[in-house]
XYZ file of C-alpha atoms in Angstrom:
252
model
C 19.483 32.207 -51.573
C 16.769 30.197 -49.756
C 17.843 31.647 -46.349
C 17.791 35.181 -47.768
C 14.264 34.713 -49.179
C 12.866 33.328 -45.910
C 14.407 36.173 -44.032
C 12.908 38.689 -46.377
C 9.474 37.101 -46.093
C 9.838 37.065 -42.341
C 10.712 40.786 -42.251
C 7.783 41.559 -44.618
C 5.501 39.668 -42.389
C 6.679 41.519 -39.259
C 6.255 44.817 -41.006
C 2.720 43.930 -41.993
C 1.886 42.799 -38.434
C 3.049 46.118 -36.956
C 1.178 48.121 -39.678
C -1.976 46.278 -38.993
C -1.595 46.661 -35.292
C -1.048 50.377 -35.685
C -4.054 50.512 -38.013
C -6.129 48.633 -35.501
C -5.190 51.011 -32.613
C -6.293 54.034 -34.539
C -9.330 52.070 -35.970
C -10.449 51.382 -32.383
C -10.143 55.048 -31.517
C -12.122 55.835 -34.636
C -14.764 53.450 -33.595
C -15.138 55.287 -30.303
C -15.376 58.559 -32.210
C -18.118 57.159 -34.612
C -20.102 55.885 -31.705
C -19.770 59.138 -29.811
C -20.996 61.109 -32.818
C -24.032 58.897 -33.063
C -24.828 59.044 -29.415
C -24.271 62.811 -29.336
C -26.679 63.246 -32.407
C -29.305 60.934 -30.687
C -29.072 62.360 -27.107
C -28.483 66.012 -27.606
C -29.629 66.926 -31.148
C -32.728 64.699 -31.593
C -35.232 67.195 -30.114
C -36.517 68.044 -33.510
C -36.922 64.509 -34.865
C -40.693 64.570 -34.005
C -41.049 67.442 -36.461
C -39.859 65.250 -39.394
C -42.051 62.851 -41.271
C -39.147 60.693 -42.454
C -37.198 58.247 -40.234
C -34.037 58.589 -42.303
C -32.319 60.981 -39.868
C -32.770 58.519 -37.031
C -31.702 55.546 -39.219
C -28.384 57.163 -40.030
C -27.728 57.910 -36.401
C -28.454 54.314 -35.282
C -26.361 52.991 -38.089
C -23.373 54.994 -36.881
C -23.785 53.849 -33.240
C -23.891 50.204 -34.311
C -21.070 50.748 -36.621
C -18.985 52.361 -33.866
C -19.600 49.512 -31.446
C -18.720 46.918 -34.037
C -15.520 48.857 -35.041
C -14.333 48.828 -31.444
C -14.894 45.041 -31.044
C -13.309 44.424 -34.425
C -10.198 46.559 -33.455
C -9.590 44.229 -30.569
C -10.152 41.162 -32.652
C -7.757 42.504 -35.301
C -5.051 42.881 -32.757
C -5.490 39.316 -31.528
C -5.620 37.971 -35.122
C -2.428 39.932 -35.975
C -0.090 38.882 -33.188
C -1.353 35.282 -32.953
C -1.034 34.974 -36.721
C -4.197 32.968 -36.988
C -5.607 32.826 -40.591
C -9.065 31.942 -39.434
C -9.220 35.004 -37.161
C -7.886 37.142 -39.993
C -10.735 35.771 -42.154
C -13.321 36.806 -39.560
C -11.651 40.212 -39.099
C -11.728 40.868 -42.795
C -15.413 39.920 -42.991
C -16.219 42.262 -40.111
C -14.235 45.075 -41.759
C -16.227 44.532 -44.995
C -19.553 44.634 -43.021
C -18.580 47.873 -41.203
C -17.471 49.413 -44.622
C -20.872 48.652 -46.061
C -22.758 49.996 -42.918
C -20.758 53.200 -43.012
C -21.167 53.633 -46.830
C -24.971 53.099 -46.223
C -25.072 55.737 -43.474
C -23.130 58.177 -45.688
C -25.401 57.537 -48.705
C -28.595 57.880 -46.576
C -27.257 61.183 -45.076
C -26.534 62.542 -48.507
C -29.972 61.480 -50.020
C -31.732 62.972 -47.062
C -29.818 66.011 -47.226
C -31.169 66.538 -50.782
C -34.795 65.713 -49.788
C -34.945 67.618 -46.396
C -36.022 70.920 -47.827
C -38.903 69.563 -49.732
C -40.053 67.486 -46.710
C -40.048 70.474 -44.436
C -41.930 72.609 -46.838
C -44.536 69.915 -47.320
C -44.931 68.895 -43.661
C -43.615 71.363 -40.997
C -46.436 73.832 -41.111
C -49.085 71.106 -40.864
C -47.231 69.354 -38.002
C -46.975 72.653 -36.118
C -50.556 73.835 -36.586
C -52.383 70.427 -36.195
C -50.283 68.699 -33.565
C -49.221 71.565 -31.232
C -50.712 71.150 -27.797
C -52.853 68.287 -28.906
C -53.411 65.147 -26.773
C -50.773 62.572 -27.299
C -48.408 64.979 -29.225
C -46.347 66.219 -26.180
C -43.064 65.530 -28.046
C -44.124 67.695 -30.896
C -45.250 70.428 -28.512
C -41.914 70.305 -26.654
C -39.936 70.348 -30.021
C -41.961 73.348 -31.320
C -41.454 75.333 -28.189
C -37.724 74.646 -28.124
C -37.335 75.378 -31.896
C -39.004 78.751 -31.604
C -37.027 79.821 -28.611
C -33.558 78.429 -29.680
C -33.790 79.873 -33.155
C -35.841 82.992 -32.289
C -38.512 82.191 -34.847
C -42.327 81.783 -34.965
C -44.221 79.592 -37.107
C -43.063 77.544 -40.103
C -42.883 80.289 -42.645
C -43.837 83.259 -40.276
C -45.938 84.082 -37.297
C -49.135 84.130 -39.276
C -49.029 80.408 -39.668
C -50.385 80.189 -36.175
C -53.794 81.581 -37.286
C -54.380 78.044 -38.675
C -53.511 76.242 -35.458
C -56.135 73.917 -33.979
C -54.967 74.946 -30.536
C -55.074 78.684 -31.170
C -58.769 78.295 -32.591
C -59.816 76.372 -29.554
C -60.749 77.864 -26.167
C -57.669 76.082 -24.579
C -55.376 78.815 -25.894
C -56.602 81.376 -23.405
C -56.860 84.197 -26.070
C -53.372 83.728 -27.355
C -52.622 84.499 -31.026
C -49.242 82.632 -30.824
C -47.665 80.198 -28.416
C -45.776 81.855 -25.631
C -42.549 80.315 -27.184
C -42.876 82.865 -29.911
C -42.287 85.717 -27.450
C -38.981 87.551 -27.285
C -39.373 87.472 -23.538
C -41.529 84.597 -22.267
C -44.098 85.389 -19.623
C -47.487 83.850 -19.050
C -50.005 84.674 -21.766
C -47.385 86.765 -23.685
C -48.708 85.307 -26.872
C -51.767 87.381 -26.681
C -49.954 90.571 -27.732
C -49.458 90.855 -31.510
C -46.551 93.264 -31.753
C -43.075 93.010 -33.325
C -41.493 94.093 -30.016
C -43.102 91.035 -28.349
C -43.263 88.339 -31.025
C -40.716 87.102 -33.553
C -43.003 87.899 -36.281
C -40.700 88.026 -39.284
C -38.607 84.892 -38.702
C -40.053 81.556 -39.806
C -38.552 78.403 -38.409
C -38.406 76.254 -41.580
C -35.059 77.589 -42.984
C -33.400 77.635 -39.689
C -34.428 73.945 -38.807
C -33.431 72.986 -42.320
C -29.995 74.490 -41.867
C -29.568 72.938 -38.385
C -30.372 69.396 -39.642
C -28.383 69.697 -42.757
C -25.205 70.626 -40.729
C -25.572 67.444 -38.747
C -26.246 65.361 -41.834
C -22.947 66.711 -43.145
C -21.200 65.478 -39.974
C -22.881 62.024 -40.166
C -22.060 61.647 -43.885
C -18.491 62.815 -43.429
C -17.830 60.501 -40.380
C -19.344 57.472 -42.212
C -17.625 57.994 -45.554
C -14.300 59.065 -44.005
C -13.969 55.937 -41.705
C -15.047 53.737 -44.532
C -12.214 55.054 -46.714
C -9.688 54.426 -43.893
C -10.901 50.884 -43.707
C -9.819 50.164 -47.218
C -6.171 50.290 -45.936
C -7.021 47.842 -43.194
C -8.491 45.385 -45.630
C -5.361 45.655 -47.957
C -3.163 45.130 -44.913
C -5.146 42.098 -43.753
C -5.158 40.378 -47.270
C -1.373 40.965 -47.525
C -0.742 39.462 -44.073
C -3.129 36.634 -44.721
C -1.195 35.675 -47.915
C 2.089 35.917 -46.094
C 1.129 33.369 -43.433
C 1.214 29.710 -43.898
C -2.002 27.798 -43.952
C -2.970 26.542 -40.571
C -2.909 22.890 -39.939
C -6.350 21.428 -39.138
């Protein structure tokens, strides 16, 4: 009976080891995916961050990148802890899993909260940002973001093209007689912003709704990745606890 029990426990431990190893392999791949989503958002989709008054969008992106890096390191540590059957390494591994779990939950929650607040923030701040900071000294990032926004989404102004009548730059002599930035033109040519005609300017389309939809789509991705990986980690923590209990205490 004793031999049968020991054999059964050994088989159970072996199964747990392989389950945890498989989990760590996919967990490591998931870490790379999480980091890639964060870097992609930061490098390719952050052009419009200067138009936002809140840093929440950037914060969720940085949290994802950090979590992805830690996940990849933790995946390697998990494999070492599993096959060396070291309870102290398993403890460290479990703590790291828990920290990553909390990081990703925070990223998901921040993305969800900001998703709810984004519309109000843009309505309160986008028009003012565009009219008061466009082509102003030290606001090159805003100028570049506004030009790219209007061209990429084929829009003009925050609510509509008439918003530009309140622009500090349009009112100044530096605008060269333009009524709108050249980026409002359907076909950009030098000084094309002087001609106020629907065939020339995106007069009907404001940028606020299009920017809101764009950022909300990315917040959905960030939130889904954060919460999704966090849920998967629960299985890893369960496997780790089971393996930890199945191993004998290390001699010190």
